[in-house]
């Protein structure tokens, strides 16, 4: 099959969150099975050019119709760690992708509406006719809308779209200017409940809703989150739309790339290890302590790795740190705050705890250090408010670091409570799960984990080994996506 991914991120060249990892990971796995995969991305000024190899002109004179006129674009081609990517660079005073950031501009909806239009124009003009367009998140929600309303009548009749939603919180909104800019026009037609009209604001068009309504198939990134999005407030107003489209909607659990995330081959840890040589994990613990100036004691290290924001349950992260200290455990935090209040709060904590040799806060994103933390810690907490899939718990499991997670979204589909899980026999359980958002719930799960580590080290080791035996690679998800692609490929 010939598959084109259209997305706003592809790790490690363009990565703001898990979306980037997923776009890269799935593409690589599909290609390794003999499919042709290409990725279309915006040409951001601030992307990591050092992760792009052989960047060259691919298509010089792409003119993209935009508001009655047109915007001239150049398209470049390059390889991001082996994956072919096309980067679209518009030349206009809007400077859509020359903002020094990926997201967060007042005109983000216009920037990505343009990108969506330009991506299809590029396929059309360069005579690429993929079997499947796989679009991701609100940034590309208008791709299926334009494909089936405009381009289908311009020699793009056989293309089919799979749309994956990684986060329902960001939906992409706009007014009638979006219709005029993209050439969709026909206000009365699109401002309809059955098409793009937002479910709560009748004066807004909703990009993700458009993606759901028009795509041949829609996925989110775990089965549990698919259920939550359809039935709870986690769907952020799209529950009804998902209900109406349930025949073409499901959750497919993400994978992680074991070429990059495996203690057996990891280049950033002092000694490689597997479940057969688990004793070597202690080397990483030692190295982590010496790097972060933590004292050497016979106590567990508990870690948090990820963004520091409301989605990730920042109050519980904070509490986990103090609870760990109260239990004489050590705590390591690697997190990037996304808002000024959270940043101030954690910088304050960092200064306050500066002389405490049982805790370290690293308030930035550091890929290399994250590998050492995954390997060196004994447990990792993921207390998210909501979590469509979550990648850190899966990486933790692979590194023999026991996850302590809140029972939401993909966390429910990947972590099975050692003491209380009802669906897996004891020999298949791999971590600790709590459900409520209060401190007591978190503490009770942490207490059980720390207690096992202290009092029953052999049983703790068994739990570690059980976790390491899980296969959360891209193998199964890629098979599921291929089944979806096959099922829509010849659909009318
Ligand atoms: C988003 C979600 C996260 C998911 C990732 C990749 O960042 O918040 O849960 O793992 O996308 O799909």
Coordinates of C-alpha atoms and ligand atoms in Angstrom, one line a residue:
X1 CA 0.0 0.0 0.0
X2 CA 1.0 3.6 -0.5
X3 CA 0.4 5.6 2.7
X4 CA 0.9 9.3 3.2
X5 CA 1.0 10.7 6.8
X6 CA 0.0 14.3 7.1
X7 CA 0.8 15.8 10.4
X8 CA 2.2 18.8 12.3
X9 CA 5.0 16.8 14.0
X10 CA 7.5 14.1 13.3
X11 CA 10.0 13.2 16.0
X12 CA 12.8 13.9 16.5
X13 CA 12.9 16.7 13.9
X14 CA 9.6 18.2 15.0
X15 CA 8.4 17.2 18.5
X16 CA 6.2 19.0 20.9
X17 CA 4.6 15.9 22.4
X18 CA 3.8 12.3 21.9
X19 CA 2.2 13.0 18.5
X20 CA 5.7 13.4 17.0
X21 CA 6.8 10.0 18.3
X22 CA 3.7 8.3 17.0
X23 CA 3.9 9.7 13.5
X24 CA 7.5 8.6 13.2
X25 CA 7.0 5.2 14.9
X26 CA 4.0 4.1 12.9
X27 CA 5.6 5.2 9.6
X28 CA 8.7 3.2 10.3
X29 CA 6.9 0.1 11.2
X30 CA 4.6 0.2 8.2
X31 CA 7.6 0.8 5.9
X32 CA 9.5 -2.2 7.4
X33 CA 6.6 -4.3 6.3
X34 CA 7.0 -3.3 2.7
X35 CA 4.6 -0.5 2.4
X36 CA 5.5 2.9 0.9
X37 CA 5.2 5.7 3.5
X38 CA 5.7 9.4 3.0
X39 CA 5.2 12.1 5.6
X40 CA 4.1 15.7 4.8
X41 CA 5.0 18.4 7.3
X42 CA 5.2 22.1 7.6
X43 CA 8.7 23.6 7.1
X44 CA 9.1 25.3 10.5
X45 CA 12.0 27.6 11.0
X46 CA 12.6 26.2 14.4
X47 CA 12.6 22.5 13.7
X48 CA 15.7 20.4 14.4
X49 CA 17.5 20.5 11.1
X50 CA 20.3 18.4 12.6
X51 CA 17.8 15.5 12.6
X52 CA 17.0 15.9 8.9
X53 CA 19.3 14.3 6.3
X54 CA 19.8 15.3 2.7
X55 CA 17.3 18.1 2.5
X56 CA 16.7 19.1 -1.1
X57 CA 14.2 20.7 -3.4
X58 CA 11.3 18.4 -4.3
X59 CA 8.8 20.7 -5.9
X60 CA 9.6 24.3 -6.7
X61 CA 6.5 26.0 -7.9
X62 CA 3.6 24.9 -5.9
X63 CA 0.9 27.5 -6.0
X64 CA -1.8 27.0 -3.4
X65 CA -5.1 28.8 -3.9
X66 CA -5.9 31.0 -0.9
X67 CA -8.6 33.6 -0.5
X68 CA -9.3 34.3 -4.2
X69 CA -5.5 34.6 -4.9
X70 CA -2.7 32.1 -4.3
X71 CA 0.4 31.5 -2.1
X72 CA 3.5 30.3 -3.8
X73 CA 5.3 27.4 -1.9
X74 CA 8.5 25.4 -2.1
X75 CA 8.5 21.8 -1.1
X76 CA 11.6 20.2 0.3
X77 CA 12.4 16.5 0.8
X78 CA 14.6 15.0 3.4
X79 CA 15.0 12.0 5.6
X80 CA 14.2 12.1 9.3
X81 CA 16.2 9.1 10.6
X82 CA 15.4 7.1 7.5
X83 CA 11.8 8.3 6.9
X84 CA 11.1 10.3 3.8
X85 CA 9.5 13.6 4.7
X86 CA 8.2 16.5 2.6
X87 CA 8.3 19.9 4.1
X88 CA 6.0 22.7 2.8
X89 CA 7.4 26.2 2.9
X90 CA 4.9 29.0 1.9
X91 CA 6.3 32.3 0.7
X92 CA 3.9 35.0 1.9
X93 CA 3.8 37.8 4.4
X94 CA 1.9 35.6 6.7
X95 CA 5.2 33.8 7.5
X96 CA 3.0 30.8 8.6
X97 CA 5.8 28.6 9.8
X98 CA 8.5 31.2 10.6
X99 CA 7.4 32.0 14.1
X100 CA 10.1 30.4 16.2
X101 CA 7.5 28.0 17.6
X102 CA 5.2 25.1 16.4
X103 CA 2.0 26.2 18.1
X104 CA 0.6 29.0 20.2
X105 CA 0.1 31.8 17.7
X106 CA -3.2 33.6 17.4
X107 CA -3.7 32.5 13.9
X108 CA -2.9 28.8 14.4
X109 CA -6.2 27.8 12.8
X110 CA -5.3 29.7 9.6
X111 CA -1.7 28.3 9.6
X112 CA -2.9 24.7 9.7
X113 CA -5.8 25.2 7.4
X114 CA -3.3 26.5 4.9
X115 CA -1.0 23.6 5.6
X116 CA -3.8 21.1 5.1
X117 CA -4.7 22.7 1.8
X118 CA -1.1 22.9 0.6
X119 CA -0.5 19.2 1.5
X120 CA -3.4 18.1 -0.8
X121 CA -2.3 20.5 -3.5
X122 CA 1.2 19.1 -3.3
X123 CA -0.1 15.5 -3.8
X124 CA -2.3 16.6 -6.6
X125 CA 0.3 18.6 -8.5
X126 CA 3.1 16.1 -8.0
X127 CA 0.9 13.3 -9.2
X128 CA 1.0 11.4 -6.0
X129 CA -2.0 9.2 -5.5
X130 CA -1.6 7.4 -2.2
X131 CA -4.1 4.7 -1.2
X132 CA -4.4 6.2 2.3
X133 CA -4.0 9.6 3.8
X134 CA -3.4 9.2 7.5
X135 CA -4.1 12.6 9.2
X136 CA -3.4 13.5 12.8
X137 CA -5.2 15.8 15.2
X138 CA -7.0 19.1 14.6
X139 CA -4.2 20.6 12.5
X140 CA -5.2 18.2 9.6
X141 CA -8.9 17.9 10.3
X142 CA -9.7 19.9 7.2
X143 CA -7.8 17.5 4.9
X144 CA -10.7 15.0 4.5
X145 CA -13.2 17.9 4.2
X146 CA -11.3 19.5 1.3
X147 CA -10.5 16.1 -0.2
X148 CA -14.1 14.9 -0.4
X149 CA -15.6 18.3 -1.1
X150 CA -13.1 19.7 -3.7
X151 CA -10.3 17.4 -4.7
X152 CA -12.3 14.3 -5.3
X153 CA -13.6 16.1 -8.4
X154 CA -10.1 16.9 -9.5
X155 CA -8.5 13.6 -10.0
X156 CA -8.3 12.5 -6.4
X157 CA -11.2 10.2 -6.4
X158 CA -9.7 7.1 -5.0
X159 CA -7.9 8.4 -1.9
X160 CA -9.2 7.3 1.5
X161 CA -8.6 9.0 4.9
X162 CA -7.9 7.6 8.3
X163 CA -7.9 10.3 11.0
X164 CA -6.3 9.8 14.4
X165 CA -7.1 12.0 17.3
X166 CA -4.4 12.2 19.9
X167 CA -6.0 14.9 22.1
X168 CA -9.6 16.0 22.1
X169 CA -8.9 19.1 24.1
X170 CA -7.5 21.0 21.1
X171 CA -10.1 21.0 18.4
X172 CA -9.2 23.9 16.0
X173 CA -12.0 26.5 15.6
X174 CA -12.6 29.2 13.1
X175 CA -15.3 31.3 11.5
X176 CA -16.4 31.8 7.9
X177 CA -13.0 33.2 7.0
X178 CA -11.7 29.6 7.0
X179 CA -14.2 28.7 4.3
X180 CA -13.3 31.7 2.2
X181 CA -9.5 31.1 2.6
X182 CA -9.6 27.4 1.7
X183 CA -12.1 27.8 -1.1
X184 CA -14.7 25.6 0.6
X185 CA -17.0 28.7 0.7
X186 CA -20.7 27.7 1.0
X187 CA -21.3 29.0 4.5
X188 CA -24.8 27.7 5.0
X189 CA -23.7 24.2 3.9
X190 CA -20.7 23.9 6.3
X191 CA -22.3 25.7 9.3
X192 CA -24.6 22.7 9.7
X193 CA -24.8 20.3 12.6
X194 CA -24.1 17.4 10.3
X195 CA -20.9 19.0 9.0
X196 CA -18.4 21.4 10.6
X197 CA -20.6 23.5 13.0
X198 CA -19.3 23.3 16.5
X199 CA -21.6 21.4 18.9
X200 CA -21.7 24.2 21.5
X201 CA -20.9 27.4 19.5
X202 CA -23.1 27.7 16.5
X203 CA -20.9 30.5 15.1
X204 CA -17.8 28.4 15.0
X205 CA -16.5 25.7 12.7
X206 CA -14.7 22.8 14.4
X207 CA -11.8 21.2 12.5
X208 CA -11.8 18.0 14.5
X209 CA -15.5 17.6 14.0
X210 CA -14.9 18.0 10.3
X211 CA -12.2 15.3 10.5
X212 CA -14.6 12.9 12.2
X213 CA -17.5 13.5 9.9
X214 CA -15.6 13.3 6.6
X215 CA -12.9 10.7 7.2
X216 CA -13.4 7.1 6.2
X217 CA -12.2 5.9 9.6
X218 CA -11.4 7.7 12.9
X219 CA -9.2 6.4 15.7
X220 CA -8.0 7.7 19.0
X221 CA -5.0 6.3 20.7
X222 CA -6.4 3.7 23.1
X223 CA -9.6 1.7 23.5
X224 CA -10.3 3.1 26.9
X225 CA -10.0 6.7 25.7
X226 CA -12.3 5.9 22.7
X227 CA -14.9 4.9 25.3
X228 CA -14.2 7.9 27.5
X229 CA -14.3 10.4 24.6
X230 CA -17.7 9.0 23.5
X231 CA -19.3 8.8 26.9
X232 CA -17.7 11.3 29.3
X233 CA -16.6 15.0 29.4
X234 CA -13.2 13.9 28.1
X235 CA -14.7 14.1 24.5
X236 CA -14.8 17.9 25.1
X237 CA -18.2 18.3 23.4
X238 CA -17.7 15.8 20.6
X239 CA -19.4 12.8 22.4
X240 CA -22.5 13.1 20.3
X241 CA -20.5 13.4 17.0
X242 CA -18.6 10.3 18.0
X243 CA -21.8 8.5 18.8
X244 CA -23.2 9.2 15.4
X245 CA -20.0 8.0 13.8
X246 CA -19.4 5.0 16.1
X247 CA -19.5 2.6 13.1
X248 CA -16.2 4.0 11.9
X249 CA -14.5 4.9 15.3
X250 CA -12.3 2.9 17.5
X251 CA -9.3 3.1 19.8
X252 CA -5.9 1.7 18.7
X253 CA -3.3 1.6 21.3
X254 CA 0.0 3.4 20.4
X255 CA 3.3 1.6 20.4
X256 CA 6.8 2.7 21.3
X257 CA 9.9 2.3 19.2
X258 CA 12.0 -0.3 20.9
X259 CA 15.0 0.5 18.7
X260 CA 15.1 3.7 20.6
X261 CA 13.6 2.7 23.9
X262 CA 15.2 -0.6 25.1
X263 CA 17.6 -1.1 28.0
X264 CA 19.2 -3.9 26.0
X265 CA 20.6 -1.4 23.4
X266 CA 20.3 2.0 25.0
X267 CA 23.4 4.2 24.3
X268 CA 22.6 6.6 27.1
X269 CA 22.9 4.2 30.0
X270 CA 26.2 2.9 31.5
X271 CA 25.4 -0.9 31.2
X272 CA 22.8 -2.5 29.1
X273 CA 20.5 -5.0 30.7
X274 CA 17.4 -7.2 30.1
X275 CA 15.1 -9.2 32.4
X276 CA 17.8 -11.9 32.4
X277 CA 20.5 -9.6 33.6
X278 CA 18.3 -7.3 35.8
X279 CA 21.1 -6.9 38.4
X280 CA 22.8 -4.6 35.9
X281 CA 20.0 -2.1 36.3
X282 CA 21.7 -1.1 39.6
X283 CA 24.5 0.5 37.5
X284 CA 22.0 2.9 36.0
X285 CA 20.6 3.7 39.4
X286 CA 24.1 4.5 40.6
X287 CA 24.9 6.6 37.6
X288 CA 21.7 8.5 37.9
X289 CA 22.5 9.3 41.6
X290 CA 25.9 10.5 40.8
X291 CA 24.8 12.6 37.9
X292 CA 22.0 14.3 39.9
X293 CA 24.0 14.4 43.2
X294 CA 21.6 12.2 45.1
X295 CA 23.0 10.3 48.1
X296 CA 23.7 6.6 47.9
X297 CA 21.2 4.8 50.2
X298 CA 19.3 1.6 50.1
X299 CA 16.0 3.2 49.1
X300 CA 13.9 3.3 45.9
X301 CA 14.0 6.1 43.4
X302 CA 10.6 7.2 42.2
X303 CA 10.5 9.3 39.0
X304 CA 8.2 11.6 37.0
X305 CA 8.9 12.3 33.4
X306 CA 6.7 14.5 31.2
X307 CA 5.1 17.8 30.7
X308 CA 4.0 19.7 33.8
X309 CA 0.5 20.8 33.1
X310 CA -3.1 20.3 34.0
X311 CA -3.6 17.2 31.8
X312 CA -0.7 15.4 33.6
X313 CA -2.2 16.0 37.0
X314 CA 0.4 18.5 38.2
X315 CA -0.9 18.7 41.8
X316 CA -0.5 14.9 42.2
X317 CA 3.0 15.1 40.7
X318 CA 3.8 17.6 43.3
X319 CA 2.3 15.5 46.1
X320 CA 4.0 12.4 44.9
X321 CA 7.3 14.1 45.4
X322 CA 6.6 15.0 49.0
X323 CA 5.0 11.7 49.8
X324 CA 8.1 9.9 48.4
X325 CA 10.3 12.0 50.7
X326 CA 8.0 11.3 53.7
X327 CA 8.6 7.6 53.0
X328 CA 12.4 8.2 52.8
X329 CA 12.3 7.3 49.1
X330 CA 14.1 9.5 46.6
X331 CA 12.4 11.5 43.9
X332 CA 13.6 12.6 40.4
X333 CA 11.5 14.9 38.3
X334 CA 12.2 15.7 34.6
X335 CA 9.4 18.0 33.4
X336 CA 8.8 21.0 31.3
X337 CA 6.2 23.4 32.7
X338 CA 3.9 24.8 30.0
X339 CA 2.4 27.7 31.9
X340 CA 4.0 30.5 33.9
X341 CA 2.2 29.7 37.2
X342 CA 3.3 26.1 37.1
X343 CA 6.8 27.1 36.1
X344 CA 7.0 29.5 39.1
X345 CA 5.6 26.9 41.4
X346 CA 8.2 24.3 40.5
X347 CA 11.1 26.7 40.3
X348 CA 10.2 27.7 43.8
X349 CA 10.2 24.0 44.9
X350 CA 13.5 23.4 43.1
X351 CA 15.1 26.2 45.1
X352 CA 13.5 25.2 48.3
X353 CA 14.7 21.6 47.9
X354 CA 18.1 22.5 46.6
X355 CA 20.1 21.1 49.5
X356 CA 18.0 17.9 49.8
X357 CA 20.1 15.1 48.5
X358 CA 17.0 12.8 48.1
X359 CA 15.3 14.8 45.4
X360 CA 16.2 16.4 42.1
X361 CA 14.0 18.6 39.8
X362 CA 15.1 19.1 36.2
X363 CA 12.7 21.6 34.8
X364 CA 13.3 21.2 31.1
X365 CA 13.1 18.6 28.4
X366 CA 16.2 16.5 28.1
X367 CA 15.9 13.4 26.0
X368 CA 19.3 11.9 27.0
X369 CA 18.7 12.3 30.7
X370 CA 15.3 10.8 30.4
X371 CA 16.9 7.5 29.2
X372 CA 19.0 7.4 32.4
X373 CA 16.0 8.1 34.6
X374 CA 13.9 5.4 33.0
X375 CA 16.7 2.9 33.6
X376 CA 17.9 4.2 37.0
X377 CA 14.5 4.6 38.8
X378 CA 12.5 1.9 40.5
X379 CA 9.1 3.3 39.9
X380 CA 7.5 5.9 37.7
X381 CA 4.4 7.9 38.6
X382 CA 1.8 8.9 35.9
X383 CA -1.1 10.6 37.8
X384 CA -2.7 12.1 34.7
X385 CA -6.1 13.8 34.8
X386 CA -6.8 12.3 31.4
X387 CA -4.4 10.5 29.1
X388 CA -5.4 9.4 25.6
X389 CA -2.5 6.9 25.5
X390 CA 0.6 7.9 27.4
X391 CA 4.0 6.7 26.4
X392 CA 6.0 7.0 29.6
X393 CA 4.3 4.1 31.4
X394 CA 5.1 1.9 28.4
X395 CA 8.7 3.0 28.3
X396 CA 8.9 2.5 32.1
X397 CA 7.7 -1.1 31.8
X398 CA 10.3 -1.9 29.2
X399 CA 13.1 -0.5 31.5
X400 CA 11.8 -2.5 34.5
X401 CA 10.6 0.6 36.2
X402 CA 7.2 -0.1 37.9
X403 CA 4.5 2.3 36.8
X404 CA 2.1 3.8 39.3
X405 CA -0.7 5.3 37.3
X406 CA -4.1 6.8 37.5
X407 CA -6.7 4.6 35.9
X408 CA -7.6 6.7 32.8
X409 CA -7.3 6.3 29.1
X410 CA -4.4 4.4 27.7
X411 CA -3.0 3.9 31.2
X412 CA -5.9 1.5 31.9
X413 CA -5.0 -0.5 28.7
X414 CA -1.4 -0.9 29.6
X415 CA -0.9 -1.1 33.4
X416 CA -2.6 -3.8 35.4
X417 CA -2.7 -3.5 39.2
X418 CA -0.7 -6.1 41.1
X419 CA -3.2 -6.5 43.8
X420 CA -6.6 -5.6 42.4
X421 CA -6.7 -6.2 38.6
X422 CA -9.7 -8.3 37.7
X423 CA -8.9 -9.0 34.0
X424 CA -5.3 -10.4 34.3
X425 CA -4.0 -13.3 36.4
X426 CA -1.4 -12.3 39.0
X427 CA 1.5 -13.5 36.8
X428 CA 0.5 -10.9 34.1
X429 CA 0.1 -7.9 36.3
X430 CA 2.7 -5.2 36.0
X431 CA 2.1 -2.1 38.2
X432 CA -0.2 -0.1 40.4
X433 CA -3.4 1.8 39.5
X434 CA -5.4 4.3 41.4
X435 CA -8.6 6.0 40.3
X436 CA -9.5 9.1 42.3
X437 CA -7.8 12.4 41.9
X438 CA -7.2 13.0 45.6
X439 CA -4.0 12.6 47.6
X440 CA -5.3 9.6 49.5
X441 CA -5.7 7.6 46.3
X442 CA -2.3 8.4 45.1
X443 CA -0.7 7.7 48.5
X444 CA -2.4 4.3 48.8
X445 CA -1.0 3.2 45.4
X446 CA 2.5 4.5 46.2
X447 CA 2.3 3.0 49.6
X448 CA 1.7 -0.5 48.1
X449 CA 4.5 -0.1 45.7
X450 CA 7.0 1.2 48.2
X451 CA 5.8 -1.5 50.7
X452 CA 6.5 -4.3 48.3
X453 CA 9.9 -2.9 47.4
X454 CA 10.8 -2.7 51.2
X455 CA 9.3 -5.9 52.5
X456 CA 9.2 -8.3 49.6
X457 CA 12.1 -7.5 47.3
X458 CA 11.8 -10.8 45.4
X459 CA 8.2 -10.2 44.7
X460 CA 9.0 -6.7 43.6
X461 CA 11.5 -8.1 41.2
X462 CA 8.9 -10.6 39.9
X463 CA 6.6 -7.6 39.2
X464 CA 9.4 -5.8 37.3
X465 CA 10.1 -8.9 35.2
X466 CA 6.5 -9.4 34.4
X467 CA 6.3 -5.7 33.2
X468 CA 9.4 -6.1 31.0
X469 CA 7.9 -9.1 29.2
X470 CA 5.0 -7.0 27.7
X471 CA 5.3 -6.1 24.1
X472 CA 4.2 -2.5 23.5
X473 CA 6.1 -2.1 20.3
X474 CA 4.5 -0.9 17.0
X475 CA 4.0 -4.5 15.9
X476 CA 0.4 -4.9 17.1
X477 CA -0.8 -1.3 16.4
X478 CA 0.7 -1.4 12.9
X479 CA -1.3 -4.6 12.2
X480 CA -4.4 -2.9 13.5
X481 CA -3.9 0.2 11.3
X482 CA -3.2 -2.0 8.2
X483 CA -6.5 -3.7 8.8
X484 CA -8.3 -0.4 9.0
X485 CA -6.5 0.9 5.8
X486 CA -7.6 -2.4 4.0
X487 CA -11.1 -2.0 5.2
X488 CA -11.5 1.5 3.8
X489 CA -9.3 1.2 0.7
X490 CA -12.0 0.2 -1.7
X491 CA -14.9 1.8 0.2
X492 CA -17.2 4.1 -1.7
Ligands
LIG1 C1 -1.0 13.1 23.1 C2 -1.7 12.5 24.3 C3 -0.9 11.3 24.9 C4 -0.6 10.4 23.7 C5 0.1 11.1 22.6 C6 0.4 10.3 21.4 O1 0.1 13.8 23.5 O2 -1.9 13.5 25.4 O3 -1.7 10.6 25.8 O4 0.2 9.3 24.2 O5 -0.7 12.2 22.1 O6 -0.7 9.7 20.8

